[in-house]
XYZ file of C-alpha atoms in Angstrom:
199
model
C 1.359 -64.225 49.372
C 2.564 -67.089 47.160
C 6.096 -68.271 47.170
C 7.760 -68.083 43.779
C 10.698 -70.192 44.945
C 14.449 -69.696 44.551
C 15.623 -68.315 40.955
C 17.323 -70.805 38.922
C 21.293 -70.445 39.161
C 21.592 -71.716 35.302
C 20.757 -71.260 31.983
C 18.289 -73.870 30.807
C 19.201 -73.744 27.098
C 22.968 -73.696 27.757
C 22.637 -76.850 30.027
C 20.571 -78.534 27.260
C 23.247 -77.550 24.760
C 26.009 -79.044 26.984
C 23.977 -82.132 27.754
C 23.559 -82.494 23.875
C 27.396 -82.272 23.419
C 27.938 -84.951 26.033
C 25.215 -87.381 24.801
C 26.373 -86.903 21.271
C 30.076 -87.795 22.198
C 29.349 -90.752 24.556
C 25.811 -91.908 23.614
C 22.845 -92.282 25.756
C 23.368 -95.656 27.367
C 26.974 -94.896 28.014
C 26.425 -91.493 29.804
C 25.460 -92.292 33.553
C 23.356 -89.595 35.615
C 26.475 -88.889 37.632
C 28.586 -88.081 34.753
C 25.780 -85.807 33.365
C 25.401 -83.970 36.670
C 29.210 -83.525 36.724
C 29.377 -82.401 33.338
C 26.345 -79.939 33.715
C 27.577 -78.633 37.066
C 23.989 -79.448 38.528
C 22.591 -80.975 41.706
C 20.420 -83.951 41.180
C 17.326 -82.211 42.350
C 17.830 -79.404 40.181
C 18.162 -81.568 37.160
C 15.158 -83.836 37.812
C 13.206 -80.653 38.942
C 13.967 -78.851 35.734
C 14.191 -81.383 32.991
C 12.725 -84.715 34.321
C 14.901 -87.662 34.197
C 18.048 -88.566 32.091
C 15.808 -89.820 29.063
C 13.845 -86.574 29.181
C 16.886 -84.591 28.945
C 18.134 -86.499 26.161
C 15.036 -86.029 24.118
C 15.214 -82.331 24.682
C 18.987 -82.472 23.799
C 18.022 -84.316 20.465
C 15.286 -81.878 19.899
C 17.714 -78.972 19.957
C 20.115 -80.828 17.506
C 17.329 -81.375 15.086
C 16.299 -77.761 15.263
C 19.843 -76.504 14.628
C 20.597 -79.087 11.942
C 17.525 -78.117 9.863
C 18.460 -74.495 9.965
C 21.908 -75.301 8.785
C 20.736 -77.707 6.185
C 18.235 -74.935 4.905
C 21.051 -72.449 4.583
C 23.155 -75.067 2.787
C 20.368 -75.689 0.172
C 20.165 -72.067 -0.711
C 23.501 -72.287 -2.581
C 23.365 -72.146 -6.257
C 24.617 -74.651 -8.005
C 23.131 -77.236 -5.652
C 25.122 -80.173 -6.247
C 28.698 -78.946 -4.863
C 26.726 -77.742 -1.706
C 25.273 -81.281 -1.287
C 28.573 -82.735 -1.931
C 29.984 -80.920 0.924
C 27.247 -81.956 3.311
C 27.567 -85.617 2.452
C 31.378 -85.800 2.488
C 31.660 -83.821 5.866
C 28.392 -84.802 7.621
C 29.947 -83.327 10.793
C 29.860 -79.844 9.290
C 26.265 -79.821 10.586
C 26.133 -77.717 13.715
C 29.753 -77.114 13.739
C 30.768 -80.694 14.914
C 34.121 -80.596 13.021
C 35.292 -77.795 15.356
C 34.535 -80.301 18.321
C 34.772 -83.764 17.478
C 34.467 -85.016 13.927
C 33.729 -88.793 14.899
C 30.516 -88.131 16.700
C 28.403 -88.982 13.729
C 24.894 -87.707 13.561
C 23.010 -87.600 16.933
C 19.723 -88.317 14.914
C 21.296 -91.409 13.389
C 22.980 -92.404 16.742
C 19.537 -92.173 18.429
C 17.945 -94.264 15.853
C 20.419 -96.753 16.417
C 20.505 -96.737 20.193
C 16.849 -96.113 21.098
C 14.465 -96.851 18.171
C 12.207 -98.860 17.884
C 11.786 -99.578 21.596
C 11.262 -95.853 22.604
C 8.208 -94.339 20.799
C 9.153 -90.560 21.764
C 12.505 -91.148 20.307
C 11.162 -92.818 17.225
C 8.976 -89.926 16.538
C 11.734 -87.382 16.968
C 13.907 -89.111 14.441
C 11.125 -89.773 12.084
C 10.508 -85.874 12.159
C 14.056 -85.156 11.653
C 14.252 -87.554 8.469
C 10.878 -86.113 7.031
C 12.266 -82.491 7.449
C 15.386 -83.486 5.683
C 13.508 -85.203 2.884
C 11.127 -82.089 2.514
C 13.999 -79.467 2.306
C 16.232 -81.413 0.147
C 13.343 -82.467 -2.401
C 12.395 -78.681 -2.484
C 15.904 -77.785 -3.378
C 16.240 -80.508 -5.922
C 13.054 -79.532 -7.605
C 14.370 -76.140 -8.029
C 17.777 -77.586 -9.366
C 15.732 -79.809 -11.846
C 13.709 -76.669 -13.114
C 17.035 -74.815 -13.801
C 18.493 -77.874 -15.605
C 21.232 -78.814 -13.016
C 19.493 -82.000 -11.836
C 18.178 -84.743 -13.906
C 14.485 -85.334 -14.029
C 14.886 -89.122 -14.179
C 13.274 -89.337 -10.795
C 10.956 -87.452 -8.542
C 12.639 -85.049 -6.200
C 11.279 -86.833 -3.059
C 12.997 -90.079 -4.276
C 16.169 -88.357 -4.941
C 16.077 -86.819 -1.564
C 15.540 -90.182 0.050
C 18.700 -91.455 -1.654
C 20.778 -88.423 -0.149
C 19.395 -89.144 3.095
C 20.593 -92.729 2.993
C 24.002 -91.392 1.842
C 24.319 -88.995 4.494
C 23.294 -91.146 7.305
C 25.692 -93.910 6.057
C 28.381 -91.323 5.490
C 27.816 -90.108 9.165
C 27.972 -93.570 10.600
C 31.222 -94.414 8.662
C 32.506 -91.214 10.176
C 32.179 -92.767 13.557
C 34.288 -95.805 12.716
C 36.754 -94.497 10.435
C 38.891 -91.556 11.501
C 41.301 -91.802 8.607
C 41.161 -91.491 4.822
C 37.550 -90.705 3.730
C 38.480 -90.910 -0.006
C 36.624 -94.027 -0.723
C 33.404 -92.486 0.890
C 33.935 -89.437 -1.156
C 34.115 -91.469 -4.329
C 30.938 -93.371 -3.691
C 29.225 -89.984 -2.814
C 30.536 -88.508 -6.200
C 29.161 -91.460 -8.046
C 25.696 -91.022 -6.689
C 25.596 -87.351 -7.002
C 26.953 -87.833 -10.759
C 23.782 -90.079 -11.360
C 21.606 -86.752 -10.348
C 23.506 -84.503 -12.571
C 21.437 -83.298 -15.870
């Protein structure tokens, strides 16, 4: 009779969620394996046996973040009119995945991963490229709809407009990590960019 082994005493998805939050808050390099084990309440053997090494767990945490963010983004983009919804997303990038309730200065985990691991880590690079492409695809689809109903100018292709908004989103998220105070200047820049899209 084959041995099935001892059942796991933890929920794998919950562990990945908690790892995501720790990496998101501290960064990949600043999070030691021991800190990770303590935070997740795991034995070293359980972590390595289930998730592989720290890097493998980090990539799974980023994958979870990307999936959650895309679901939220797609929900936001269903709103009509579109430009106020985009403004909310750009002014408060931490709204994605409910980060405001936890720690608004975390920035974007995809942007943080880009800054910390790309281009040296090819798997991390592929993950962030997929995330950025998904953002552009979803936003371009929404902008095409807004162009058709007369809300957004047809002066540029929706894909180019979506690329502009990706740059704004990542810049806003990055600034949020450094500036915990008044975000009125960032909001003014976002308003100017969105005004240029208005029909």
